[in-house]
PDB file of C-alpha atoms in Angstrom:
ATOM      1  CA  MET A   1      -0.203  -0.194   0.146  1.00 90.00           C
ATOM      2  CA  ARG A   2       1.175   3.285  -0.832  1.00 92.00           C
ATOM      3  CA  THR A   3      -0.389   6.699   0.699  1.00 92.00           C
ATOM      4  CA  LEU A   4       0.318  10.245  -0.249  1.00 90.00           C
ATOM      5  CA  TYR A   5      -0.493  12.949   2.326  1.00 89.00           C
ATOM      6  CA  GLN A   6       0.201  16.594   2.321  1.00 86.00           C
ATOM      7  CA  HIS A   7       3.036  17.782   4.472  1.00 86.00           C
ATOM      8  CA  SER A   8       0.812  19.359   7.186  1.00 82.00           C
ATOM      9  CA  ALA A   9      -0.153  15.626   7.979  1.00 83.00           C
ATOM     10  CA  ARG A  10       3.258  15.153   9.813  1.00 83.00           C
ATOM     11  CA  SER A  11       2.195  17.603  12.774  1.00 78.00           C
ATOM     12  CA  SER A  12      -0.519  15.266  13.673  1.00 78.00           C
ATOM     13  CA  LEU A  13       0.678  12.820  16.394  1.00 76.00           C
ATOM     14  CA  SER A  14      -2.115  10.221  15.474  1.00 81.00           C
ATOM     15  CA  THR A  15      -1.151  10.411  12.056  1.00 84.00           C
ATOM     16  CA  GLN A  16       2.585   9.724  13.109  1.00 84.00           C
ATOM     17  CA  GLY A  17       1.444   6.859  14.884  1.00 85.00           C
ATOM     18  CA  TYR A  18      -0.572   5.307  12.425  1.00 88.00           C
ATOM     19  CA  VAL A  19       1.972   5.539   9.580  1.00 89.00           C
ATOM     20  CA  GLU A  20       4.497   4.534  11.977  1.00 87.00           C
ATOM     21  CA  ARG A  21       2.495   1.282  12.377  1.00 89.00           C
ATOM     22  CA  LEU A  22       1.830   0.612   8.831  1.00 91.00           C
ATOM     23  CA  THR A  23       5.178   1.280   7.607  1.00 90.00           C
ATOM     24  CA  GLU A  24       6.415  -1.507  10.066  1.00 90.00           C
ATOM     25  CA  ALA A  25       3.787  -3.588   8.182  1.00 92.00           C
ATOM     26  CA  GLY A  26       5.204  -2.871   4.730  1.00 92.00           C
ATOM     27  CA  ALA A  27       3.330   0.345   3.888  1.00 92.00           C
ATOM     28  CA  GLU A  28       4.970   3.343   2.098  1.00 93.00           C
ATOM     29  CA  TYR A  29       3.890   6.884   3.011  1.00 92.00           C
ATOM     30  CA  ARG A  30       4.949  10.090   1.602  1.00 92.00           C
ATOM     31  CA  THR A  31       4.015  13.797   1.931  1.00 89.00           C
ATOM     32  CA  ALA A  32       3.852  16.902  -0.655  1.00 88.00           C
ATOM     33  CA  ALA A  33       3.283  20.265   0.018  1.00 84.00           C
ATOM     34  CA  GLU A  34       0.008  20.057  -2.523  1.00 83.00           C
ATOM     35  CA  LEU A  35      -1.870  17.376  -3.720  1.00 84.00           C
ATOM     36  CA  PRO A  36      -4.899  17.032  -5.953  1.00 82.00           C
ATOM     37  CA  ASP A  37      -8.385  15.862  -4.317  1.00 80.00           C
ATOM     38  CA  ARG A  38      -8.309  12.670  -2.478  1.00 82.00           C
ATOM     39  CA  ALA A  39      -8.602   9.427  -4.806  1.00 88.00           C
ATOM     40  CA  VAL A  40      -8.336   5.569  -3.661  1.00 89.00           C
ATOM     41  CA  VAL A  41      -7.278   3.051  -6.407  1.00 92.00           C
ATOM     42  CA  PHE A  42      -7.500  -0.884  -5.954  1.00 91.00           C
ATOM     43  CA  ASP A  43      -5.219  -3.120  -7.899  1.00 92.00           C
ATOM     44  CA  ARG A  44      -5.036  -0.396 -10.769  1.00 92.00           C
ATOM     45  CA  ALA A  45      -8.600  -1.425 -11.609  1.00 94.00           C
ATOM     46  CA  VAL A  46     -11.046   0.245  -9.596  1.00 95.00           C
ATOM     47  CA  ALA A  47     -11.008   3.890  -8.261  1.00 94.00           C
ATOM     48  CA  PHE A  48     -13.109   6.015  -5.646  1.00 93.00           C
ATOM     49  CA  LEU A  49     -13.429   9.704  -5.873  1.00 90.00           C
ATOM     50  CA  PRO A  50     -15.283  12.027  -3.605  1.00 87.00           C
ATOM     51  CA  ARG A  51     -18.517  13.033  -4.499  1.00 85.00           C
ATOM     52  CA  ARG A  52     -18.319  16.890  -5.348  1.00 76.00           C
ATOM     53  CA  ALA A  53     -21.163  17.481  -7.548  1.00 68.00           C
ATOM     54  CA  ASP A  54     -22.784  20.861  -7.590  1.00 66.00           C
ATOM     55  CA  GLY A  55     -20.138  22.287  -5.116  1.00 65.00           C
ATOM     56  CA  GLY A  56     -20.968  19.695  -2.427  1.00 62.00           C
ATOM     57  CA  ALA A  57     -18.807  18.495   0.427  1.00 65.00           C
ATOM     58  CA  GLY A  58     -17.429  15.485  -0.717  1.00 61.00           C
ATOM     59  CA  GLU A  59     -19.954  13.371   1.028  1.00 78.00           C
ATOM     60  CA  GLY A  60     -20.064  10.099  -0.621  1.00 85.00           C
ATOM     61  CA  ALA A  61     -17.784   8.388  -3.291  1.00 89.00           C
ATOM     62  CA  VAL A  62     -18.003   7.836  -7.090  1.00 90.00           C
ATOM     63  CA  LEU A  63     -16.936   4.635  -8.272  1.00 93.00           C
ATOM     64  CA  VAL A  64     -14.727   4.478 -11.447  1.00 94.00           C
ATOM     65  CA  ARG A  65     -14.235   1.238 -13.533  1.00 95.00           C
ATOM     66  CA  ASP A  66     -13.125   2.834 -16.709  1.00 96.00           C
ATOM     67  CA  PRO A  67      -9.798   1.772 -17.412  1.00 96.00           C
ATOM     68  CA  ASP A  68      -8.577   4.950 -19.054  1.00 96.00           C
ATOM     69  CA  VAL A  69      -9.692   6.921 -16.241  1.00 95.00           C
ATOM     70  CA  VAL A  70      -8.232   4.698 -13.630  1.00 95.00           C
ATOM     71  CA  ALA A  71      -4.860   4.788 -15.438  1.00 96.00           C
ATOM     72  CA  TYR A  72      -4.918   8.386 -15.486  1.00 95.00           C
ATOM     73  CA  LEU A  73      -5.490   8.430 -11.951  1.00 94.00           C
ATOM     74  CA  CYS A  74      -2.325   6.022 -11.515  1.00 94.00           C
ATOM     75  CA  ARG A  75      -0.095   8.196 -13.685  1.00 94.00           C
ATOM     76  CA  VAL A  76      -1.088  11.373 -11.574  1.00 93.00           C
ATOM     77  CA  PHE A  77      -0.215   9.588  -8.491  1.00 93.00           C
ATOM     78  CA  GLU A  78       3.090   8.400  -9.777  1.00 93.00           C
ATOM     79  CA  GLN A  79       4.062  11.938 -10.914  1.00 92.00           C
ATOM     80  CA  HIS A  80       3.053  13.197  -7.304  1.00 92.00           C
ATOM     81  CA  TRP A  81       5.069  10.026  -5.485  1.00 93.00           C
ATOM     82  CA  SER A  82       7.879  10.822  -7.558  1.00 91.00           C
ATOM     83  CA  GLY A  83       8.257  14.050  -5.925  1.00 89.00           C
ATOM     84  CA  ALA A  84       7.267  13.484  -2.786  1.00 89.00           C
ATOM     85  CA  VAL A  85       9.082  13.217   0.694  1.00 88.00           C
ATOM     86  CA  PRO A  86       9.442   9.636   2.347  1.00 89.00           C
ATOM     87  CA  PHE A  87       7.373   9.584   5.912  1.00 87.00           C
ATOM     88  CA  ARG A  88       7.743   6.984   8.156  1.00 80.00           C
ATOM     89  CA  GLY A  89       5.900   8.215  11.271  1.00 73.00           C
ATOM     90  CA  THR A  90       7.137   9.348  14.455  1.00 69.00           C
ATOM     91  CA  SER A  91      10.077  11.679  14.684  1.00 63.00           C
ATOM     92  CA  GLU A  92      10.710  14.948  15.857  1.00 55.00           C
ATOM     93  CA  ALA A  93      12.191  15.927  12.647  1.00 62.00           C
ATOM     94  CA  ALA A  94       8.839  14.808  10.746  1.00 62.00           C
ATOM     95  CA  TYR A  95       7.725  18.278   9.972  1.00 63.00           C
ATOM     96  CA  LYS A  96      10.995  19.855   9.887  1.00 67.00           C
ATOM     97  CA  GLU A  97      12.358  17.948   6.995  1.00 69.00           C
ATOM     98  CA  VAL A  98       9.756  19.058   4.809  1.00 71.00           C
ATOM     99  CA  GLY A  99      10.071  22.715   5.955  1.00 73.00           C
ATOM    100  CA  PRO A 100      11.806  24.191   2.828  1.00 74.00           C
ATOM    101  CA  SER A 101       9.172  22.482   0.424  1.00 76.00           C
ATOM    102  CA  LEU A 102       6.385  23.877   3.028  1.00 80.00           C
ATOM    103  CA  ARG A 103       8.059  27.125   2.406  1.00 82.00           C
ATOM    104  CA  ARG A 104       8.308  27.087  -1.394  1.00 82.00           C
ATOM    105  CA  ALA A 105       4.659  26.018  -1.511  1.00 83.00           C
ATOM    106  CA  LEU A 106       3.413  28.979   0.751  1.00 85.00           C
ATOM    107  CA  VAL A 107       5.579  31.680  -0.876  1.00 86.00           C
ATOM    108  CA  GLY A 108       4.630  30.453  -4.246  1.00 85.00           C
ATOM    109  CA  LEU A 109       0.736  30.594  -3.298  1.00 87.00           C
ATOM    110  CA  LEU A 110       1.407  34.174  -1.417  1.00 86.00           C
ATOM    111  CA  ALA A 111       3.075  35.421  -4.986  1.00 84.00           C
ATOM    112  CA  GLU A 112      -0.073  34.271  -6.844  1.00 85.00           C
ATOM    113  CA  GLY A 113      -1.863  36.570  -4.386  1.00 85.00           C
ATOM    114  CA  ALA A 114      -3.926  33.611  -2.843  1.00 87.00           C
ATOM    115  CA  LYS A 115      -5.966  34.435   0.328  1.00 90.00           C
ATOM    116  CA  ASP A 116      -4.970  32.793   3.487  1.00 90.00           C
ATOM    117  CA  GLU A 117      -8.078  30.841   3.315  1.00 90.00           C
ATOM    118  CA  VAL A 118      -7.401  29.252  -0.091  1.00 89.00           C
ATOM    119  CA  ILE A 119      -3.757  28.552   0.941  1.00 88.00           C
ATOM    120  CA  ALA A 120      -4.821  27.043   4.090  1.00 86.00           C
ATOM    121  CA  ARG A 121      -7.251  24.725   2.301  1.00 84.00           C
ATOM    122  CA  ARG A 122      -4.661  23.675  -0.575  1.00 83.00           C
ATOM    123  CA  MET A 123      -1.873  23.049   1.869  1.00 81.00           C
ATOM    124  CA  GLY A 124      -4.128  20.995   4.214  1.00 79.00           C
ATOM    125  CA  MET A 125      -4.057  23.125   7.422  1.00 80.00           C
ATOM    126  CA  SER A 126      -6.274  25.036   9.347  1.00 83.00           C
ATOM    127  CA  LEU A 127      -6.620  28.524   8.927  1.00 89.00           C
ATOM    128  CA  ARG A 128      -5.001  29.511  12.004  1.00 90.00           C
ATOM    129  CA  THR A 129      -1.700  27.242  11.372  1.00 84.00           C
ATOM    130  CA  CYS A 130      -1.664  28.836   7.857  1.00 86.00           C
ATOM    131  CA  ARG A 131      -1.623  32.422   9.305  1.00 90.00           C
ATOM    132  CA  ARG A 132       1.049  31.110  11.964  1.00 87.00           C
ATOM    133  CA  HIS A 133       3.251  30.003   9.149  1.00 86.00           C
ATOM    134  CA  ILE A 134       2.942  33.361   7.206  1.00 89.00           C
ATOM    135  CA  ALA A 135       3.686  35.419  10.273  1.00 90.00           C
ATOM    136  CA  ASP A 136       6.745  33.011  10.843  1.00 86.00           C
ATOM    137  CA  LEU A 137       7.977  33.627   7.054  1.00 86.00           C
ATOM    138  CA  LEU A 138       7.569  37.344   7.286  1.00 88.00           C
ATOM    139  CA  GLU A 139       9.216  37.463  10.496  1.00 89.00           C
ATOM    140  CA  GLU A 140      12.206  35.230   9.171  1.00 86.00           C
ATOM    141  CA  LEU A 141      12.403  37.837   6.517  1.00 87.00           C
ATOM    142  CA  GLY A 142      12.265  40.917   8.441  1.00 90.00           C
ATOM    143  CA  ALA A 143       9.207  42.176   6.805  1.00 88.00           C
ATOM    144  CA  GLU A 144       6.631  44.077   8.579  1.00 88.00           C
ATOM    145  CA  SER A 145       4.114  44.098   5.704  1.00 88.00           C
ATOM    146  CA  ARG A 146       2.825  41.309   3.228  1.00 84.00           C
ATOM    147  CA  PHE A 147       3.998  43.767   0.435  1.00 86.00           C
ATOM    148  CA  GLN A 148       7.675  43.956   2.120  1.00 87.00           C
ATOM    149  CA  GLY A 149       7.748  40.366   2.514  1.00 84.00           C
ATOM    150  CA  GLY A 150       6.908  39.751  -1.180  1.00 83.00           C
ATOM    151  CA  ALA A 151       9.919  42.222  -1.966  1.00 84.00           C
ATOM    152  CA  LEU A 152      12.118  40.514   0.301  1.00 85.00           C
ATOM    153  CA  ALA A 153      11.181  37.125  -0.888  1.00 84.00           C
ATOM    154  CA  GLU A 154      11.765  37.826  -4.184  1.00 83.00           C
ATOM    155  CA  ARG A 155      15.251  39.452  -3.483  1.00 85.00           C
ATOM    156  CA  ALA A 156      16.072  36.317  -1.306  1.00 82.00           C
ATOM    157  CA  GLY A 157      15.191  34.162  -4.297  1.00 82.00           C
ATOM    158  CA  LEU A 158      12.390  32.346  -2.530  1.00 78.00           C
ATOM    159  CA  THR A 159       9.739  33.200  -5.132  1.00 76.00           C
ATOM    160  CA  GLY A 160      10.852  30.460  -7.887  1.00 67.00           C
ATOM    161  CA  THR A 161      11.428  33.156 -10.683  1.00 47.00           C
ATOM    162  CA  GLU A 162      14.848  32.456 -12.112  1.00 44.00           C
ATOM    163  CA  VAL A 163      17.190  34.659 -14.195  1.00 40.00           C
ATOM    164  CA  THR A 164      18.537  32.827 -17.339  1.00 40.00           C
ATOM    165  CA  THR A 165      20.860  34.256 -19.840  1.00 42.00           C
ATOM    166  CA  ASP A 166      20.748  32.890 -23.388  1.00 46.00           C
ATOM    167  CA  ALA A 167      23.848  32.643 -25.438  1.00 50.00           C
ATOM    168  CA  ALA A 168      23.731  36.249 -26.750  1.00 50.00           C
ATOM    169  CA  GLY A 169      23.501  37.431 -23.139  1.00 47.00           C
ATOM    170  CA  THR A 170      20.003  38.335 -22.948  1.00 46.00           C
ATOM    171  CA  ALA A 171      18.462  37.785 -19.516  1.00 44.00           C
ATOM    172  CA  ALA A 172      14.943  36.317 -19.212  1.00 43.00           C
ATOM    173  CA  ARG A 173      12.863  35.415 -16.060  1.00 39.00           C
ATOM    174  CA  ARG A 174      11.153  31.946 -15.809  1.00 40.00           C
TER     175      ARG A 174
END
């Protein structure tokens, strides 16, 4: 069994214990800053997706047997799995080892102009925890406002934009 969680799951003591027990039994877990919606796939033949019709809260599930859709879901999983960080359960460093990845995702969402509520939802954490991470980031940067934090994050190279130079010496941002 392989399972992907968001990085925020590392801060839950119950999740750490659960992951530790199942890892000892042969399961594998990894975490990523952001993941698409939940999906459960069995034997690469059948999948369950949350019911979200008409803006619903995801109560219930949709059974998917179409081989092309299930294969697509498996490819999406593999893509996220390859870039995720192994998670073995209880460890004082469980949350710290994904700090840089979490920070990059947070800065990226702030740079997109996402509201705190959107950032919290996308990163799988409570609004209060999200705001604490934002405040910690701004303090670390020495910023007194979000605008100043954005400018300082850009100067520090945290926003993910790279300046490259082509063979003619022309600089371009990516």
